[in-house]
mmCIF file of C-alpha atoms in Angstrom:
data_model
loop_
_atom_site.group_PDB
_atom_site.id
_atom_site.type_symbol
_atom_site.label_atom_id
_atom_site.label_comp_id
_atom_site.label_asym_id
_atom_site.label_seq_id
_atom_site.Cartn_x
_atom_site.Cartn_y
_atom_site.Cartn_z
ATOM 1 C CA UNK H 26 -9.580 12.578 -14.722
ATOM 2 C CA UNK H 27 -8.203 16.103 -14.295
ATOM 3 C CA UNK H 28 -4.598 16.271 -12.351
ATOM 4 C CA UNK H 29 -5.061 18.748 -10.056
ATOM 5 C CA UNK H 30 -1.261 19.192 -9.282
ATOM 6 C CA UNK H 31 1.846 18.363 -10.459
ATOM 7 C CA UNK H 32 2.649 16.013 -7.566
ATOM 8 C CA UNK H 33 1.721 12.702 -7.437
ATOM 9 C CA UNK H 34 -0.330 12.188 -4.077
ATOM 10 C CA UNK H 35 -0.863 8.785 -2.652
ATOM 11 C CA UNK H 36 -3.261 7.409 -0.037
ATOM 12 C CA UNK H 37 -3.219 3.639 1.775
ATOM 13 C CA UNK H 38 -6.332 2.190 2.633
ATOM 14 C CA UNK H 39 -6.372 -1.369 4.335
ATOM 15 C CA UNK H 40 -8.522 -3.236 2.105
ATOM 16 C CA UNK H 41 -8.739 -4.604 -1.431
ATOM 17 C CA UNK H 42 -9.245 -1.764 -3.589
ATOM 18 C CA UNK H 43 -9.538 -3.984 -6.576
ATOM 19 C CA UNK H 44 -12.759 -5.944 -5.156
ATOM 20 C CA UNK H 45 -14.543 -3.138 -2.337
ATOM 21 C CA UNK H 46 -13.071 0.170 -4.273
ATOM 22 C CA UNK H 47 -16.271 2.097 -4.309
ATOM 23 C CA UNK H 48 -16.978 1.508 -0.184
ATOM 24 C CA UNK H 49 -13.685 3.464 0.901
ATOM 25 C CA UNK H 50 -14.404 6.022 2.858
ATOM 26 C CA UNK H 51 -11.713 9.028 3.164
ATOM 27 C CA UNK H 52 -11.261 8.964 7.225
ATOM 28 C CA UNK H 53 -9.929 5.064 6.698
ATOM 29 C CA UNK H 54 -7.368 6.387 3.839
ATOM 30 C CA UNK H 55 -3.487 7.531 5.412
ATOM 31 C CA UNK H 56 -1.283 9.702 3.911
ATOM 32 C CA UNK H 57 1.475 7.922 2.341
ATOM 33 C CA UNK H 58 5.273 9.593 2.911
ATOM 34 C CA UNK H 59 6.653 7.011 0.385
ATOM 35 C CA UNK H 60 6.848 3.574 -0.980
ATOM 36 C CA UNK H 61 9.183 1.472 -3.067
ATOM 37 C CA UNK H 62 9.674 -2.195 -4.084
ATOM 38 C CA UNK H 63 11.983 -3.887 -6.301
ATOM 39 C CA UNK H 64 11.013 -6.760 -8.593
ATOM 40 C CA UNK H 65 13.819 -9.257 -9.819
ATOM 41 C CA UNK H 66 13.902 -12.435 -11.595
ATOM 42 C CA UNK H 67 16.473 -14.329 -12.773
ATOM 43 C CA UNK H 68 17.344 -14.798 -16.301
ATOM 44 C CA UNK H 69 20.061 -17.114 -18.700
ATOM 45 C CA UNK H 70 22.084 -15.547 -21.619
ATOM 46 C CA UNK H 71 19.321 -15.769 -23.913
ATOM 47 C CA UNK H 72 16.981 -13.649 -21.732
ATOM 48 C CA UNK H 73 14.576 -16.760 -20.449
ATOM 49 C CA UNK H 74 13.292 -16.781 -16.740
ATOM 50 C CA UNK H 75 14.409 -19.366 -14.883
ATOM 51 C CA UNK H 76 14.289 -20.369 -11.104
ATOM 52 C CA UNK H 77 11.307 -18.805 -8.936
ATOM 53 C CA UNK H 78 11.117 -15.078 -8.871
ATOM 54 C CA UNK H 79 13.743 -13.441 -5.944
ATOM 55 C CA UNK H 80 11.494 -12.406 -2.586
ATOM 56 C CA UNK H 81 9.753 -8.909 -3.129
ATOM 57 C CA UNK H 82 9.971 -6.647 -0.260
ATOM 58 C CA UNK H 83 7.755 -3.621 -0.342
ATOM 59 C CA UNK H 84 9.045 -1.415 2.237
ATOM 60 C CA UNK H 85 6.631 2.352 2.694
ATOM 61 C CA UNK H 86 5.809 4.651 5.407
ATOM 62 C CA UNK H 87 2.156 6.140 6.275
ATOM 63 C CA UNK H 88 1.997 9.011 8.810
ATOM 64 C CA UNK H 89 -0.947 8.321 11.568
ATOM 65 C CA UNK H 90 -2.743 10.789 13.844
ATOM 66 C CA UNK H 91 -3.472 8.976 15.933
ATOM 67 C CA UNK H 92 -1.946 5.487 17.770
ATOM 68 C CA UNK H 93 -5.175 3.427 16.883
ATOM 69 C CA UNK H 94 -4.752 4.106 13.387
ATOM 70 C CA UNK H 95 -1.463 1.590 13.598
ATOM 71 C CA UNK H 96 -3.681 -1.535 15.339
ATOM 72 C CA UNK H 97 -4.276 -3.002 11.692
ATOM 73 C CA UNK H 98 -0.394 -2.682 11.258
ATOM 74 C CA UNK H 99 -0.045 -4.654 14.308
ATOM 75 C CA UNK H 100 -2.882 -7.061 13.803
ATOM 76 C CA UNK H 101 -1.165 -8.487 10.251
ATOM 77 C CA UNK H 102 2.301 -8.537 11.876
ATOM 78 C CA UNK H 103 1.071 -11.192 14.285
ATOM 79 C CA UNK H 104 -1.284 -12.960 11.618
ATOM 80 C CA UNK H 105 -0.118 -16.158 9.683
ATOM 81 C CA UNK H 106 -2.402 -15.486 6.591
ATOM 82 C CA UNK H 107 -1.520 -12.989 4.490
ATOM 83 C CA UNK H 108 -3.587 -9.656 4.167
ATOM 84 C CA UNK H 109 -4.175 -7.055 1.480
ATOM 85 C CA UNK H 110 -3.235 -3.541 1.249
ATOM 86 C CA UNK H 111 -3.891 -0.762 -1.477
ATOM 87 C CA UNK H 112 -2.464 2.183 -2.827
ATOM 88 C CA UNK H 113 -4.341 4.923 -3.946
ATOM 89 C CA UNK H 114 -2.959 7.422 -6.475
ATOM 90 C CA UNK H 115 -4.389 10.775 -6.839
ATOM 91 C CA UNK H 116 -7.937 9.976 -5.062
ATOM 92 C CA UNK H 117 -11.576 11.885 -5.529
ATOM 93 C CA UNK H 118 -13.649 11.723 -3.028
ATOM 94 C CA UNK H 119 -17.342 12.766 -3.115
ATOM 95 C CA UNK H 120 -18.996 15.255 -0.802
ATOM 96 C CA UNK H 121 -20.312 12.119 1.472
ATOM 97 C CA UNK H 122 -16.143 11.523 1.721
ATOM 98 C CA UNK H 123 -16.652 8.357 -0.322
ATOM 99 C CA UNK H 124 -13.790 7.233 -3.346
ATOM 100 C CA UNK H 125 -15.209 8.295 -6.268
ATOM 101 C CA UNK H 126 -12.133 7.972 -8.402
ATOM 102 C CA UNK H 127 -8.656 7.428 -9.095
ATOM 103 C CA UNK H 128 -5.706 7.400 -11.458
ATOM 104 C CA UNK H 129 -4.040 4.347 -10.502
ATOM 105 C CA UNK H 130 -3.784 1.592 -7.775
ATOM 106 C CA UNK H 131 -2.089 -1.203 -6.522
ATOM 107 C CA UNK H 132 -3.568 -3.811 -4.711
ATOM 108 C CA UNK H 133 -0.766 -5.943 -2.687
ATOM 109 C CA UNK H 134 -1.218 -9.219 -1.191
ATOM 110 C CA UNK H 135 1.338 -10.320 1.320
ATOM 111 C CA UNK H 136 2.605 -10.522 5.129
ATOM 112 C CA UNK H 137 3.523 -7.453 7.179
ATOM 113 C CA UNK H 138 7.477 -8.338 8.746
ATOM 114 C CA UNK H 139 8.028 -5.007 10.629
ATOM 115 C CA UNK H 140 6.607 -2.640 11.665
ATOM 116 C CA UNK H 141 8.597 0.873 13.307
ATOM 117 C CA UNK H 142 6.947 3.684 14.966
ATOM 118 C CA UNK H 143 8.673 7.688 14.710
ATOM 119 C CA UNK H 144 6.373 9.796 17.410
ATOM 120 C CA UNK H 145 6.412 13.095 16.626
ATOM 121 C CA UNK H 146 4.314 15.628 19.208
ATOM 122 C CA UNK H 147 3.058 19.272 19.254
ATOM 123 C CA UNK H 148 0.776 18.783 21.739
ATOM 124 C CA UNK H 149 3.225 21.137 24.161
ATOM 125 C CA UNK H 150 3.004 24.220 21.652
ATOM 126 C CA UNK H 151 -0.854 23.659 21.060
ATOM 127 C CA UNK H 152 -0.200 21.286 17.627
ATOM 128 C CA UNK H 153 -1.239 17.720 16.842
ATOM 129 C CA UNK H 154 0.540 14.478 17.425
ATOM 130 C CA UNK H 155 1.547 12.642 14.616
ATOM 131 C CA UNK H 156 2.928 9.131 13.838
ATOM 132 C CA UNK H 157 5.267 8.407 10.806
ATOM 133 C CA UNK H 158 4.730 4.538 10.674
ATOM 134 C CA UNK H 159 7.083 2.279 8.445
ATOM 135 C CA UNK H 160 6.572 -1.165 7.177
ATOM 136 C CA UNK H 161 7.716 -3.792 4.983
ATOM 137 C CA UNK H 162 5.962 -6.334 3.620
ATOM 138 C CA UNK H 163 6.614 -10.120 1.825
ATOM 139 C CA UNK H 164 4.732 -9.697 -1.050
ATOM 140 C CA UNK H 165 2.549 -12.397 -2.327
ATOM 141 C CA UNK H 166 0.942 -10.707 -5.242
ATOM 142 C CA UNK H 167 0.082 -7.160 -6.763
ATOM 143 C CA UNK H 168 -3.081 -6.107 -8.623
ATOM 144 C CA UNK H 169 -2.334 -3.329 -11.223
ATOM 145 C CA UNK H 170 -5.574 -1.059 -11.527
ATOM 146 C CA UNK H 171 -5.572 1.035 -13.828
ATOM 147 C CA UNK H 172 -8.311 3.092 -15.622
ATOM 148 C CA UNK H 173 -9.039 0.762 -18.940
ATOM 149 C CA UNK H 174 -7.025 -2.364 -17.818
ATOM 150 C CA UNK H 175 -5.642 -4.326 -14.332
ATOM 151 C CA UNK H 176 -2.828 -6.411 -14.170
ATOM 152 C CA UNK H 177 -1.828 -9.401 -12.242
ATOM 153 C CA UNK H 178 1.626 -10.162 -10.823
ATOM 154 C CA UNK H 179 1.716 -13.018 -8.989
ATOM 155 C CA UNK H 180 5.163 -14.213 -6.431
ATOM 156 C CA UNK H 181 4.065 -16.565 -4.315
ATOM 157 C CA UNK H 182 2.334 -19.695 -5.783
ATOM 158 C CA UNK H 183 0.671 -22.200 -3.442
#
């Protein structure tokens, strides 16, 4: 796949990318600001796990135009079963705004803990509203996808 620019660009879609990839439509995806998690385990002197794996937190921000787009934010911070969200790195879309293609994503299972709304509005000086939404999440598991090979890493075991 061609890299059309030097940045990495990033889109959230909620929905398993790693099962449904090729029904995503382009008006579902949100722009994502930025994202980060930390993974940790804990390890003797001799470099062997041990224990269970420390909690991952994945903590990212989206921005929304529009308030409905944050409902599904909403819905899985009030749901007990987990949910699944994916990241989308550097996405193609077809003409019929259907994904196409990708570099790389990550498919996270977990619970949404918070959720935080920043309203920003230009409706006074003609411009759109806009919503920076920020969220962290328990993670349960992430899927790797990558072109030639996925990856499993699971945190949570039942």
């Amino acid at each position: 796949m061609q890299l059309l620019s030097k940045e990495l660009k990033a889109v959230l879609v909620m929905a398993d990318i790693s099962e449904l990839w090729a029904t995503v439509i382009r008006d579902k995806c949100m722009s994502v600001d930025d994202f980060r998690y930390r993974l940790a385990r804990k390890r003797d002197s001799n470099g062997r796990t041990y224990g269970s794996s420390e909690p991952v937190m994945l903590s990212f921000s989206v921005r929304l135009n529009s308030a409905d787009q944050a409902e599904p934010f909403y819905r899985h911070l009030t749901n007990d079963e987990y949910g699944t969200l994916s990241f989308i790195f550097n996405a193609t879309f077809s003409d019929t705004k259907r994904l196409v293609g990708f570099d790389d994503a990550i498919a996270v299972e977990g619970y949404i803990v918070d959720v935080q709304e920043h309203f920003h509005s230009a409706a006074l000086s003609g411009g759109e509203e806009q919503i920076i939404l920020r969220a962290r999440m328990l993670v349960r598991s992430i899927i790797y996808l990558a072109e030639n090979d996925n990856k499993t890493l699971c945190f949570i075991h039942e």
